[in-house]
Tab-separated table of N, CA and C in Angstrom:
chain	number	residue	atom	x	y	z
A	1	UNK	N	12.581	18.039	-3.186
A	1	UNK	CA	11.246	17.473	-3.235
A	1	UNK	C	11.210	16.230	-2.353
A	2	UNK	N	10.474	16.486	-1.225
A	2	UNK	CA	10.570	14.618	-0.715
A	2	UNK	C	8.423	14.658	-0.900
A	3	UNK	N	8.698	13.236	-0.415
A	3	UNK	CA	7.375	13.042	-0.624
A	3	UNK	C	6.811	12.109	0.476
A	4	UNK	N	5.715	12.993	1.233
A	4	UNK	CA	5.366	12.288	2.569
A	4	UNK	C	5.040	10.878	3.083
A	5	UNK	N	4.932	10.549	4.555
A	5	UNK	CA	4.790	9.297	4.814
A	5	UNK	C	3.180	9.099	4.428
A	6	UNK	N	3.031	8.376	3.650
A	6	UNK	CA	1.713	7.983	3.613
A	6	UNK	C	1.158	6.943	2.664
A	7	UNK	N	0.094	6.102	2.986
A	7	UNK	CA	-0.308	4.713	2.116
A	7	UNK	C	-1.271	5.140	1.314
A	8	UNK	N	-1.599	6.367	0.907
A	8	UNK	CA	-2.226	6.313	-0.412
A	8	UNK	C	-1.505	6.678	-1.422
A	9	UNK	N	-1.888	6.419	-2.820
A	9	UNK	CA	-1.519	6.710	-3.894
A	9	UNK	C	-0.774	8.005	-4.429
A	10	UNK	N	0.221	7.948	-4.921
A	10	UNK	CA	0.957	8.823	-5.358
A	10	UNK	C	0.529	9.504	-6.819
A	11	UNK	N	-0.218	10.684	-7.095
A	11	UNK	CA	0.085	10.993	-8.295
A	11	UNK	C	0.915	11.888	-8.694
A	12	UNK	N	1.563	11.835	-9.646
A	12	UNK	CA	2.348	13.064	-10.448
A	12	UNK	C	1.645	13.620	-11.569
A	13	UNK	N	1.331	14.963	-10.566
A	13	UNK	CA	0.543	15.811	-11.219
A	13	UNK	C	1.396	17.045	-11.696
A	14	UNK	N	0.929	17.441	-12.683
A	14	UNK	CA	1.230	18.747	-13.704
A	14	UNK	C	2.908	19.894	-12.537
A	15	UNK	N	2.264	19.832	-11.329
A	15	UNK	CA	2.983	20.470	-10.346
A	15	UNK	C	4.167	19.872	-9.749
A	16	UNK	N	3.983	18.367	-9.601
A	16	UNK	CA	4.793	17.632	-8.998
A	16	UNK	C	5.860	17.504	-10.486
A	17	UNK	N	5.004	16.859	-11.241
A	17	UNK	CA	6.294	16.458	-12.681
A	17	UNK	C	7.290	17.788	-12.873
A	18	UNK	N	7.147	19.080	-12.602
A	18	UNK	CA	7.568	20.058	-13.349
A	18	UNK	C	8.658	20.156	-11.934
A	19	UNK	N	8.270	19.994	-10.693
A	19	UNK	CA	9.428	19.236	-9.439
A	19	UNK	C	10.275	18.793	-9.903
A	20	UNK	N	9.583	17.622	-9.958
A	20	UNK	CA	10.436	16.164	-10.306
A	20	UNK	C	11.553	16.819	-12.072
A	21	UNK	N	11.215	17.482	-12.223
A	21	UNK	CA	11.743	17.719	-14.062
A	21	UNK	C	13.005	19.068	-13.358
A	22	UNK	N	12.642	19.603	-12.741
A	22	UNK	CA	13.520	20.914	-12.428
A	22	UNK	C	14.594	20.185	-10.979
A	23	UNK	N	14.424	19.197	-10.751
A	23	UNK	CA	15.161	18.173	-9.484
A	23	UNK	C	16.061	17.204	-10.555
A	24	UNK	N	15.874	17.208	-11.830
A	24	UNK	CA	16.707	16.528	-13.128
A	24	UNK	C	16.266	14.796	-13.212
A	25	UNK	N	14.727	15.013	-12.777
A	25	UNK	CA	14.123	13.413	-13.487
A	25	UNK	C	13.696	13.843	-14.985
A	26	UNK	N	14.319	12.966	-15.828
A	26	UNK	CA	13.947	12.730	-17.039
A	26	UNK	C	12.686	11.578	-17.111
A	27	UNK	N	11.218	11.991	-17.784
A	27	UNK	CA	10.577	11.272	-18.235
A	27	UNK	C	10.365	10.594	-19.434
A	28	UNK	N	10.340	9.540	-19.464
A	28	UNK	CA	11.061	8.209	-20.995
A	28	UNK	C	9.787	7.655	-21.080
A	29	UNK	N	9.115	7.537	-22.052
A	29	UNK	CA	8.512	6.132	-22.419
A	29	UNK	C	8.745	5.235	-22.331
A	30	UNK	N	7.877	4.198	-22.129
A	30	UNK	CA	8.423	2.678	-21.891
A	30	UNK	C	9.476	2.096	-23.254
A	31	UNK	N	10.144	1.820	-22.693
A	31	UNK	CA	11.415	1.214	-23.792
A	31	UNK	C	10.705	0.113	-25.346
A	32	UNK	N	10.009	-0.592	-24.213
A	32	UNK	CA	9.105	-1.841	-24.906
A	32	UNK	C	7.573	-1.729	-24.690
A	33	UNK	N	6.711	-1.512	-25.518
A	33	UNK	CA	5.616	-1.301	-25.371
A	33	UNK	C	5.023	-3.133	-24.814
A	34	UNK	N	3.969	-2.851	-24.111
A	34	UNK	CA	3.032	-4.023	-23.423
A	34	UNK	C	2.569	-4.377	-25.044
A	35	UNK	N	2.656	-5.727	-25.154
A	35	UNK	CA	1.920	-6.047	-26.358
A	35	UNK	C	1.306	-7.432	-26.028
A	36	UNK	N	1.471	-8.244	-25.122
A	36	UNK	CA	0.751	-9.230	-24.777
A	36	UNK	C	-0.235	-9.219	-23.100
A	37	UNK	N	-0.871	-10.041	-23.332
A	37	UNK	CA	-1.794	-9.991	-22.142
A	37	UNK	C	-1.588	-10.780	-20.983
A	38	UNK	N	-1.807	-10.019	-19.846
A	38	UNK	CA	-1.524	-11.047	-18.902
A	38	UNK	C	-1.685	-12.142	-18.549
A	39	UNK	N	-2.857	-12.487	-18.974
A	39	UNK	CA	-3.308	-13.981	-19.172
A	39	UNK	C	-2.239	-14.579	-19.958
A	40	UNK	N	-2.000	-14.243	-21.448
A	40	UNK	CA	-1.193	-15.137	-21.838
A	40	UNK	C	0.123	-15.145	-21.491
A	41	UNK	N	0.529	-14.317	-20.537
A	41	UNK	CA	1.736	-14.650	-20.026
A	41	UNK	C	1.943	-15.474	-18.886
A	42	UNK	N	0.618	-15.260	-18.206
A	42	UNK	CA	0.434	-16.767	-16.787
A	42	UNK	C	0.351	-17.850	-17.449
A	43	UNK	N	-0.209	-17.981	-18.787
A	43	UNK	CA	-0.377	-19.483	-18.992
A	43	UNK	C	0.212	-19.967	-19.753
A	44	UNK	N	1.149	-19.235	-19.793
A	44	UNK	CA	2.898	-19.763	-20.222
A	44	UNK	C	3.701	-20.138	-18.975
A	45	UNK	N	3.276	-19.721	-17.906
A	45	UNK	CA	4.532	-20.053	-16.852
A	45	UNK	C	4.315	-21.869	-16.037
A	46	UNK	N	5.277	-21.977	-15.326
A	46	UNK	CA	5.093	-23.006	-14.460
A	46	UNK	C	3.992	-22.859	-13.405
A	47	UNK	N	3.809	-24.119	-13.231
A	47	UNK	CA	2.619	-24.276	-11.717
A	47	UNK	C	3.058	-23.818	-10.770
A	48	UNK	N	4.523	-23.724	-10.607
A	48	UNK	CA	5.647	-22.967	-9.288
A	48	UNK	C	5.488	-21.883	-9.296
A	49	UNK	N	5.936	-21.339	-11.107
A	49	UNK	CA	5.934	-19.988	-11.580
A	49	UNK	C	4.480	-18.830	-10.667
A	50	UNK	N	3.077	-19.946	-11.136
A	50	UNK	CA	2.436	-19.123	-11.459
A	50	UNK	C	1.483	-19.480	-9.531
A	51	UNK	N	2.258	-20.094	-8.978
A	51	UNK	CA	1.500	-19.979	-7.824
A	51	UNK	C	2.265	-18.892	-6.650
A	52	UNK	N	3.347	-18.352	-7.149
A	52	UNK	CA	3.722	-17.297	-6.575
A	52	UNK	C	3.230	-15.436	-7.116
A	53	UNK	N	2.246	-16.135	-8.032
A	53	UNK	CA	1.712	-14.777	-8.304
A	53	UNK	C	0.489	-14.510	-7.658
A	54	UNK	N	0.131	-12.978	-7.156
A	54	UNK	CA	-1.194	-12.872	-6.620
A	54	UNK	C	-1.997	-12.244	-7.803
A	55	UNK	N	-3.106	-11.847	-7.442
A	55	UNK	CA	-3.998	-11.401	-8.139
A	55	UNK	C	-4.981	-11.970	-8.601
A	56	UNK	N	-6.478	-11.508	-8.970
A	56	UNK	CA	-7.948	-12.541	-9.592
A	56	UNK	C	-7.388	-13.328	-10.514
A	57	UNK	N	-6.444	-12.886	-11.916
A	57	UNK	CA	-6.371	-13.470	-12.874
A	57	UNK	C	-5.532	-14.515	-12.927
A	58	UNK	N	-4.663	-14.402	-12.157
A	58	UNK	CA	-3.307	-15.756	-11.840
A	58	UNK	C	-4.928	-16.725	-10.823
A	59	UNK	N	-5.378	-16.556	-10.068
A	59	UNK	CA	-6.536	-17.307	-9.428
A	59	UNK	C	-6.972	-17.955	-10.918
A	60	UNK	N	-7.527	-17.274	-11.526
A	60	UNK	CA	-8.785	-17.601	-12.641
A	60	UNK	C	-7.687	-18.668	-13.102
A	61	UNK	N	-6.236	-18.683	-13.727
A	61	UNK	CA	-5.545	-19.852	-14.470
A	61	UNK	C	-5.179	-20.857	-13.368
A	62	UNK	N	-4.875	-20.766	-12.357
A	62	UNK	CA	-5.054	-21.949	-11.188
A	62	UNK	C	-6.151	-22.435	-11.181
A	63	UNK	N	-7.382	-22.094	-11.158
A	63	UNK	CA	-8.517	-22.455	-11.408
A	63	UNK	C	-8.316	-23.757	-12.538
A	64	UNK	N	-8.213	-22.809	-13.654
A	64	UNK	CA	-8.208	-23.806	-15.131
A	64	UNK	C	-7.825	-24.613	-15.153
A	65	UNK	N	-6.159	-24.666	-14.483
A	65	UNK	CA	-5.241	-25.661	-14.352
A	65	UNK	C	-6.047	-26.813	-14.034
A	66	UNK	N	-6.987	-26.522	-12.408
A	66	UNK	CA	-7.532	-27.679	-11.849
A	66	UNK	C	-8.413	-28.362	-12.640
A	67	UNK	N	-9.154	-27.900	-13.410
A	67	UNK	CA	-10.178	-27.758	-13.798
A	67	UNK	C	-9.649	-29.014	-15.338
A	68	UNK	N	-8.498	-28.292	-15.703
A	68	UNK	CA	-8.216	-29.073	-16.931
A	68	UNK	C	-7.501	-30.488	-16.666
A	69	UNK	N	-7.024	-30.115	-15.266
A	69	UNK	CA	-6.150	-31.967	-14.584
A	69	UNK	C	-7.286	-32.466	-14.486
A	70	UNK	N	-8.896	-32.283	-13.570
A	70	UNK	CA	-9.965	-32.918	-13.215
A	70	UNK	C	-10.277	-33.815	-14.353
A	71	UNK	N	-10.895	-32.609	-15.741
A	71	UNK	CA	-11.255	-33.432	-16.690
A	71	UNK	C	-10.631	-34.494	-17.325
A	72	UNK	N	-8.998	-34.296	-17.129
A	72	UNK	CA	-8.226	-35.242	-18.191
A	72	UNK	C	-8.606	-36.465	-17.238
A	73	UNK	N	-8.698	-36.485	-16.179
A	73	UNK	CA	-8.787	-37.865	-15.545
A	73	UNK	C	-7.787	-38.056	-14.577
């Protein structure tokens, strides 16, 4: 099974998994289920931490950050 050069999205569909399953990939559930939110895991990290993350929502707590240094004074 290879899988072509290309920049769109990969799905594993019904055809491909039964590939991928007869090529000897075992499919596992996540070990640890997601139980917290991303938010509250950015606004647990450092200002270092969290300015090496991309995405709207790491923006939205940089935001806050400023927002909460402005007000304190």
């Amino acid at each position: 099974m290879t899988k072509p050069d290309q920049n769109e999205p990969f799905f594993i569909t019904e055809k491909v998994a039964a590939e991928m399953i007869a090529a000897g990939y075992e499919f596992e559930p996540p070990a640890i289920p997601c139980t917290i939110r991303l938010r509250d895991v950015l606004e647990r990290m450092t200002d270092a931490g969290l300015a090496l993350q991309p995405g709207e929502i790491a923006d939205q707590e940089r935001e806050h950050r400023q927002n909460k240094r402005f007000l304190a004074g």
